[in-house]
Amino acid sequence: MPKFSSRSLEIFHGTCRSLSYLGLGEVPYGDKLVYVPDFYPGEAGEISIDYKRNGQFFGSVRSLEKPSSNRIPSLCPYFGTCGGCLFQDYSYAAELQHKQRLIQNQLHRLAGVDVDVLPTLGMEEPLHYRNKIQTHFGLSSTMKPTLGFYRQGSHEVISISDCRIQDQRAKPILETVLQLVSELRIPVYREEKKQGYLRHFLIRTSWKKEEILAVLVTKQKDFPYKTEFVSRFRAALPQVTTLVQSIRKQDDNVILGDQEEILYGPGYIEDELCGLTFRISAKSFYQTNPLMTEVLYQTAISFADLTGEEVVLDAYSGIGTIGLLAAKHAKKVLSVESVPEAVKDAKENAERNGIHHFEEVVDDATHYLQQMAARKALLDVLFMDPPRKGSTPEFLEAAKQLRPKRIIYVSCGPSSLARDIKLLLDIYQIEMVQPVDLFPRTEHVETVVLLQLKV
Ligand code: SAH
């Protein structure tokens, strides 16, 4: 096999063997594996190796010689330029199968178990599902303001208002904001110069109600023509029921700031899921695909098999969604979440849904569970839905001491899921693994796992 360094360009004929965790084609080359975007299993072509990062080789397709029968024409004009999604040119059925296999592989590799993973539950049409749209301000090469998504692998902003996965209500809002910013000549924030004001613009749409929350993220509280901007925004976009300003002073990649000002409206929107009403504020976590979130929650609740007699804990609970849904079928529901704004929403949500046997605490989930274990608290069913990086060994250890008869692990990170499950397998066994596709046309997938206490 020819030698190559990180700089030299190597060209070879390769065949895609499988898709990686991140949705890249895996192409064997000698004893190496080259990761190639937009190259699907079974496809063959001329591949160039473009760079090496962290010991791994990344390439691109120079010419596709044998396309897969799963390849379809992409209908998105930005596909390949914008880094927002993958798989726009891959059949959705094949994407769902890939996600099922991926979870199976991670469980095998990282937890050492071979279990049957159920087929991924997906959307009928994987379109316009995203209720949270996160855009950035930038400048074009002619120094005109832009608003949209980052170009793949960079912080260059491409103006995109039309997107196949976002809620269609976002398009006119993004267009109006860009027009206002251009007309009023409000300087956008420039990372490299540390100058300007406007950083990001977020939209959250309610699925079931005619409500939209918009968040303008700025470098500082005041910016030129602020009053004018707000009044023209409000007049032009009556569908946006509340506008919040978030102030992020630090120069980093975090989007939302610590300081918030409600520019008009209540500062939150409401939505309905599985028959309950939820209040969502700018900082609270809320799943981004409402239709499939219902499927996810229904799966989690059915796995719990509640009879009305159980004490349930919803750990990493966000605005309390899973816990509040479980409350209908449980004796008592405890929930723990680390973001105070989300807990405030959860308390409000319990109140407005008339659910009183529900207790929500602001705490680190590990700390909370350790305390429960120390006082030998009673726990029948544990729901856990940690962020992508997963939970902690200490959390899992405390869970084992509490010995709930069922653990329902909801995860958006198949690797951390498998790593965490491994630590439970001495006293729990995997009963069901159900992938649910909340993120069509991206590499991400949710999984619900039912773990049963061994007798
Ligand atoms: N179950 C909720 C939220 C899941 S997202 C839903 O379906 O909407 C994961 C949540 O974990 C987020 O709300 C995040 O704020 C919270 N979180 C992250 N780290 C945490 C920690 N160490 N302790 C408690 N909550 C945490």
Short mmCIF file of C-alpha atoms in Angstrom, two decimals, residues 7-290:
data_model
loop_
_atom_site.label_atom_id
_atom_site.label_comp_id
_atom_site.label_asym_id
_atom_site.label_seq_id
_atom_site.Cartn_x
_atom_site.Cartn_y
_atom_site.Cartn_z
CA ARG A 7 -0.53 16.56 3.73
CA SER A 8 -0.12 14.34 0.71
CA LEU A 9 -3.11 13.58 -1.43
CA GLU A 10 -3.70 9.97 -2.26
CA ILE A 11 -6.19 8.70 -4.82
CA PHE A 12 -7.56 5.19 -5.00
CA HIS A 13 -10.55 3.16 -6.13
CA GLY A 14 -12.63 2.20 -3.17
CA THR A 15 -15.92 0.63 -2.17
CA CYS A 16 -18.01 1.80 0.76
CA ARG A 17 -18.34 -1.03 3.24
CA SER A 18 -20.66 0.55 5.79
CA LEU A 19 -21.68 3.83 7.40
CA SER A 20 -19.89 5.15 10.46
CA TYR A 21 -21.37 6.42 13.66
CA LEU A 22 -21.35 9.92 12.16
CA GLY A 23 -22.94 8.80 8.89
CA LEU A 24 -19.73 8.82 6.84
CA GLY A 25 -18.95 6.08 4.35
CA GLU A 26 -16.31 3.64 5.65
CA VAL A 27 -13.92 2.69 2.88
CA PRO A 28 -11.17 0.10 3.48
CA TYR A 29 -7.82 1.05 1.96
CA GLY A 30 -5.02 -1.42 2.67
CA ASP A 31 -5.08 -1.82 6.42
CA LYS A 32 -6.70 1.59 6.93
CA LEU A 33 -10.23 2.85 6.93
CA VAL A 34 -11.01 6.10 5.15
CA TYR A 35 -14.10 8.09 6.14
CA VAL A 36 -15.90 9.60 3.16
CA PRO A 37 -19.02 11.80 3.33
CA ASP A 38 -21.88 11.25 0.92
CA PHE A 39 -20.72 7.74 -0.03
CA TYR A 40 -23.10 4.93 0.76
CA PRO A 41 -22.70 1.17 1.38
CA GLY A 42 -22.06 -0.76 -1.84
CA GLU A 43 -21.01 2.33 -3.77
CA ALA A 44 -17.70 2.33 -5.62
CA GLY A 45 -15.70 5.23 -6.93
CA GLU A 46 -12.50 7.16 -7.08
CA ILE A 47 -11.64 8.47 -3.63
CA SER A 48 -9.09 11.04 -2.59
CA ILE A 49 -7.68 11.11 0.90
CA ASP A 50 -7.83 14.75 1.92
CA TYR A 51 -6.58 14.91 5.49
CA LYS A 52 -5.76 13.00 8.66
CA ARG A 53 -7.19 13.98 12.02
CA ASN A 54 -6.65 12.22 15.34
CA GLY A 55 -5.12 9.28 13.54
CA GLN A 56 -8.09 8.87 11.19
CA PHE A 57 -8.19 9.44 7.44
CA PHE A 58 -10.87 11.51 5.76
CA GLY A 59 -11.54 11.67 2.05
CA SER A 60 -14.00 12.65 -0.62
CA VAL A 61 -15.51 11.13 -3.74
CA ARG A 62 -13.82 12.38 -6.93
CA SER A 63 -16.03 10.34 -9.20
CA LEU A 64 -18.85 8.01 -8.34
CA GLU A 65 -18.61 4.92 -10.51
CA LYS A 66 -21.28 2.71 -9.01
CA PRO A 67 -24.12 4.49 -7.19
CA SER A 68 -26.22 2.69 -4.61
CA SER A 69 -29.83 1.82 -5.38
CA ASN A 70 -30.61 3.72 -2.18
CA ARG A 71 -29.25 6.96 -3.64
CA ILE A 72 -31.97 9.50 -4.45
CA PRO A 73 -31.77 13.04 -5.87
CA SER A 74 -31.33 15.65 -3.13
CA LEU A 75 -34.02 18.31 -3.29
CA CYS A 76 -32.13 20.72 -1.05
CA PRO A 77 -30.09 23.35 -2.93
CA TYR A 78 -27.74 23.78 0.05
CA PHE A 79 -27.02 20.08 0.58
CA GLY A 80 -23.29 19.49 0.69
CA THR A 81 -22.55 23.16 1.43
CA CYS A 82 -24.55 23.68 4.60
CA GLY A 83 -23.47 21.50 7.51
CA GLY A 84 -27.02 21.18 8.84
CA CYS A 85 -27.87 17.64 7.73
CA LEU A 86 -26.82 14.41 6.03
CA PHE A 87 -28.67 11.76 4.04
CA GLN A 88 -30.71 14.19 1.86
CA ASP A 89 -29.66 11.98 -1.08
CA TYR A 90 -30.22 8.63 0.66
CA SER A 91 -33.47 6.70 0.89
CA TYR A 92 -35.16 7.25 4.24
CA ALA A 93 -35.83 3.50 4.66
CA ALA A 94 -32.08 2.86 4.34
CA GLU A 95 -31.33 5.64 6.84
CA LEU A 96 -33.68 4.03 9.37
CA GLN A 97 -32.02 0.65 8.87
CA HIS A 98 -28.60 2.21 9.32
CA LYS A 99 -29.70 3.70 12.66
CA GLN A 100 -30.99 0.33 13.89
CA ARG A 101 -27.69 -1.35 12.94
CA LEU A 102 -25.67 1.43 14.52
CA ILE A 103 -27.28 0.86 17.90
CA GLN A 104 -26.85 -2.89 17.57
CA ASN A 105 -23.14 -2.35 16.81
CA GLN A 106 -22.56 0.05 19.69
CA LEU A 107 -24.20 -2.35 22.13
CA HIS A 108 -22.02 -5.16 20.82
CA ARG A 109 -18.81 -3.13 20.83
CA LEU A 110 -19.19 -1.12 24.02
CA ALA A 111 -21.51 -3.16 26.21
CA GLY A 112 -20.51 -6.62 24.97
CA VAL A 113 -24.11 -7.69 24.34
CA ASP A 114 -25.84 -9.02 21.27
CA VAL A 115 -29.50 -8.18 21.46
CA ASP A 116 -32.18 -7.75 18.85
CA VAL A 117 -32.72 -4.07 18.28
CA LEU A 118 -36.23 -3.34 17.00
CA PRO A 119 -36.61 -1.60 13.62
CA THR A 120 -36.32 2.18 13.94
CA LEU A 121 -39.62 3.99 14.22
CA GLY A 122 -39.50 6.82 11.71
CA MET A 123 -41.62 9.56 10.19
CA GLU A 124 -43.94 9.00 7.27
CA GLU A 125 -42.33 11.96 5.55
CA PRO A 126 -39.06 13.17 7.02
CA LEU A 127 -39.75 16.82 6.30
CA HIS A 128 -40.09 20.13 8.15
CA TYR A 129 -40.06 18.54 11.58
CA ARG A 130 -37.70 20.83 13.48
CA ASN A 131 -39.40 23.16 15.94
CA LYS A 132 -36.12 24.76 17.00
CA ILE A 133 -34.22 26.73 14.41
CA GLN A 134 -30.84 28.09 15.37
CA THR A 135 -29.30 30.57 12.94
CA HIS A 136 -26.25 32.80 13.04
CA PHE A 137 -25.48 36.30 11.84
CA GLY A 138 -22.51 36.81 9.55
CA LEU A 139 -21.19 38.89 6.67
CA SER A 140 -21.01 37.97 3.01
CA SER A 141 -17.87 38.53 0.91
CA THR A 142 -19.41 41.86 -0.11
CA MET A 143 -19.87 42.77 3.57
CA LYS A 144 -23.66 42.39 3.50
CA PRO A 145 -25.31 40.86 6.57
CA THR A 146 -26.19 37.19 6.31
CA LEU A 147 -28.43 35.03 8.50
CA GLY A 148 -28.46 31.27 8.27
CA PHE A 149 -26.40 28.18 8.94
CA TYR A 150 -22.66 27.61 9.05
CA ARG A 151 -20.94 26.29 5.97
CA GLN A 152 -19.82 22.70 6.59
CA GLY A 153 -16.80 22.66 8.90
CA SER A 154 -16.51 26.45 9.25
CA HIS A 155 -18.07 29.51 10.86
CA GLU A 156 -18.89 31.16 7.55
CA VAL A 157 -22.61 31.89 7.53
CA ILE A 158 -24.64 31.13 4.41
CA SER A 159 -28.00 32.88 4.22
CA ILE A 160 -30.59 30.13 4.31
CA SER A 161 -34.20 30.76 5.09
CA ASP A 162 -35.61 27.73 3.31
CA CYS A 163 -34.72 24.38 4.82
CA ARG A 164 -36.26 20.95 4.29
CA ILE A 165 -36.09 19.92 7.92
CA GLN A 166 -37.13 23.08 9.72
CA ASP A 167 -40.71 24.16 10.45
CA GLN A 168 -41.92 26.11 7.42
CA ARG A 169 -43.10 28.93 9.64
CA ALA A 170 -39.44 29.90 10.14
CA LYS A 171 -38.83 31.03 6.55
CA PRO A 172 -40.73 34.36 6.52
CA ILE A 173 -39.40 35.18 9.99
CA LEU A 174 -35.77 34.68 8.97
CA GLU A 175 -36.29 36.70 5.79
CA THR A 176 -37.86 39.59 7.69
CA VAL A 177 -35.12 39.64 10.33
CA LEU A 178 -32.41 39.79 7.69
CA GLN A 179 -34.25 42.55 5.87
CA LEU A 180 -34.67 44.61 9.06
CA VAL A 181 -31.04 44.20 10.05
CA SER A 182 -29.95 45.25 6.55
CA GLU A 183 -32.28 48.25 6.44
CA LEU A 184 -31.42 49.49 9.90
CA ARG A 185 -27.73 48.72 9.33
CA ILE A 186 -27.32 47.10 12.73
CA PRO A 187 -23.76 45.73 12.81
CA VAL A 188 -23.53 41.97 13.14
CA TYR A 189 -21.00 40.62 15.60
CA ARG A 190 -17.67 39.65 14.03
CA GLU A 191 -15.83 36.97 15.94
CA GLU A 192 -12.43 37.78 14.46
CA LYS A 193 -12.63 41.51 15.25
CA LYS A 194 -14.71 41.21 18.42
CA GLN A 195 -16.90 44.02 17.09
CA GLY A 196 -20.59 44.42 16.40
CA TYR A 197 -23.78 43.38 18.14
CA LEU A 198 -25.97 40.66 16.64
CA ARG A 199 -24.79 37.07 17.15
CA HIS A 200 -27.53 34.48 16.69
CA PHE A 201 -31.25 34.23 16.09
CA LEU A 202 -33.38 31.32 17.34
CA ILE A 203 -36.95 30.33 16.70
CA ARG A 204 -39.05 27.82 18.65
CA THR A 205 -42.42 26.96 17.24
CA SER A 206 -45.31 25.37 19.06
CA TRP A 207 -46.68 22.31 17.29
CA LYS A 208 -50.22 22.42 18.58
CA LYS A 209 -50.65 26.14 19.28
CA GLU A 210 -50.27 29.24 17.17
CA GLU A 211 -47.32 30.42 19.26
CA ILE A 212 -43.73 31.18 18.34
CA LEU A 213 -40.84 32.20 20.56
CA ALA A 214 -37.93 34.09 18.99
CA VAL A 215 -34.61 34.75 20.68
CA LEU A 216 -32.16 37.41 19.53
CA VAL A 217 -28.69 36.76 20.92
CA THR A 218 -26.52 39.88 21.16
CA LYS A 219 -23.06 40.71 22.43
CA GLN A 220 -24.40 43.36 24.80
CA LYS A 221 -27.69 44.67 26.09
CA ASP A 222 -27.88 47.79 23.94
CA PHE A 223 -27.48 47.86 20.21
CA PRO A 224 -28.19 50.56 17.61
CA TYR A 225 -31.85 50.99 16.68
CA LYS A 226 -33.00 48.46 19.27
CA THR A 227 -36.40 50.13 19.87
CA GLU A 228 -36.96 50.57 16.15
CA PHE A 229 -35.96 46.94 15.48
CA VAL A 230 -38.34 45.58 18.11
CA SER A 231 -41.32 47.65 17.02
CA ARG A 232 -40.84 46.86 13.32
CA PHE A 233 -40.24 43.17 14.09
CA ARG A 234 -43.44 42.99 16.11
CA ALA A 235 -45.51 44.80 13.50
CA ALA A 236 -44.19 42.67 10.63
CA LEU A 237 -44.36 39.33 12.44
CA PRO A 238 -47.49 39.11 14.58
CA GLN A 239 -47.16 35.32 14.48
CA VAL A 240 -44.13 35.61 16.78
CA THR A 241 -45.90 35.78 20.11
CA THR A 242 -42.85 36.56 22.21
CA LEU A 243 -39.35 37.94 21.59
CA VAL A 244 -36.54 37.44 24.08
CA GLN A 245 -33.09 39.04 23.99
CA SER A 246 -30.29 36.86 25.31
CA ILE A 247 -27.01 38.59 26.06
CA ARG A 248 -23.83 36.56 25.57
CA LYS A 249 -20.75 38.61 26.44
CA GLN A 250 -18.18 35.81 26.38
CA ASP A 251 -16.32 35.04 23.17
CA ASP A 252 -17.09 31.35 22.85
CA ASN A 253 -19.24 28.92 20.90
CA VAL A 254 -22.05 28.77 23.44
CA ILE A 255 -25.20 30.23 21.96
CA LEU A 256 -27.33 31.54 24.81
CA GLY A 257 -26.13 34.05 27.40
CA ASP A 258 -26.75 34.20 31.14
CA GLN A 259 -28.71 37.43 30.96
CA GLU A 260 -32.15 37.65 29.39
CA GLU A 261 -34.57 40.46 28.62
CA ILE A 262 -38.11 39.85 27.43
CA LEU A 263 -38.64 42.35 24.61
CA TYR A 264 -42.34 41.55 24.33
CA GLY A 265 -44.82 38.79 25.15
CA PRO A 266 -44.62 36.32 28.06
CA GLY A 267 -41.09 35.00 27.35
CA TYR A 268 -42.31 31.45 26.74
CA ILE A 269 -44.61 29.44 24.49
CA GLU A 270 -46.87 26.50 25.18
CA ASP A 271 -47.15 23.23 23.35
CA GLU A 272 -49.10 20.01 23.75
CA LEU A 273 -47.68 16.51 23.76
CA CYS A 274 -49.57 13.29 24.49
CA GLY A 275 -52.53 15.34 25.77
CA LEU A 276 -50.59 17.48 28.27
CA THR A 277 -49.70 21.16 27.97
CA PHE A 278 -46.09 22.23 28.39
CA ARG A 279 -44.58 25.65 28.86
CA ILE A 280 -41.21 26.15 27.16
CA SER A 281 -38.83 29.06 27.82
CA ALA A 282 -35.75 30.12 25.87
CA LYS A 283 -33.33 28.13 28.02
CA SER A 284 -35.35 24.98 28.63
CA PHE A 285 -34.58 21.79 26.77
CA TYR A 286 -37.46 20.62 24.61
CA GLN A 287 -37.26 17.84 22.02
CA THR A 288 -36.99 19.21 18.48
CA ASN A 289 -39.35 16.86 16.64
CA PRO A 290 -42.76 16.98 18.36
#
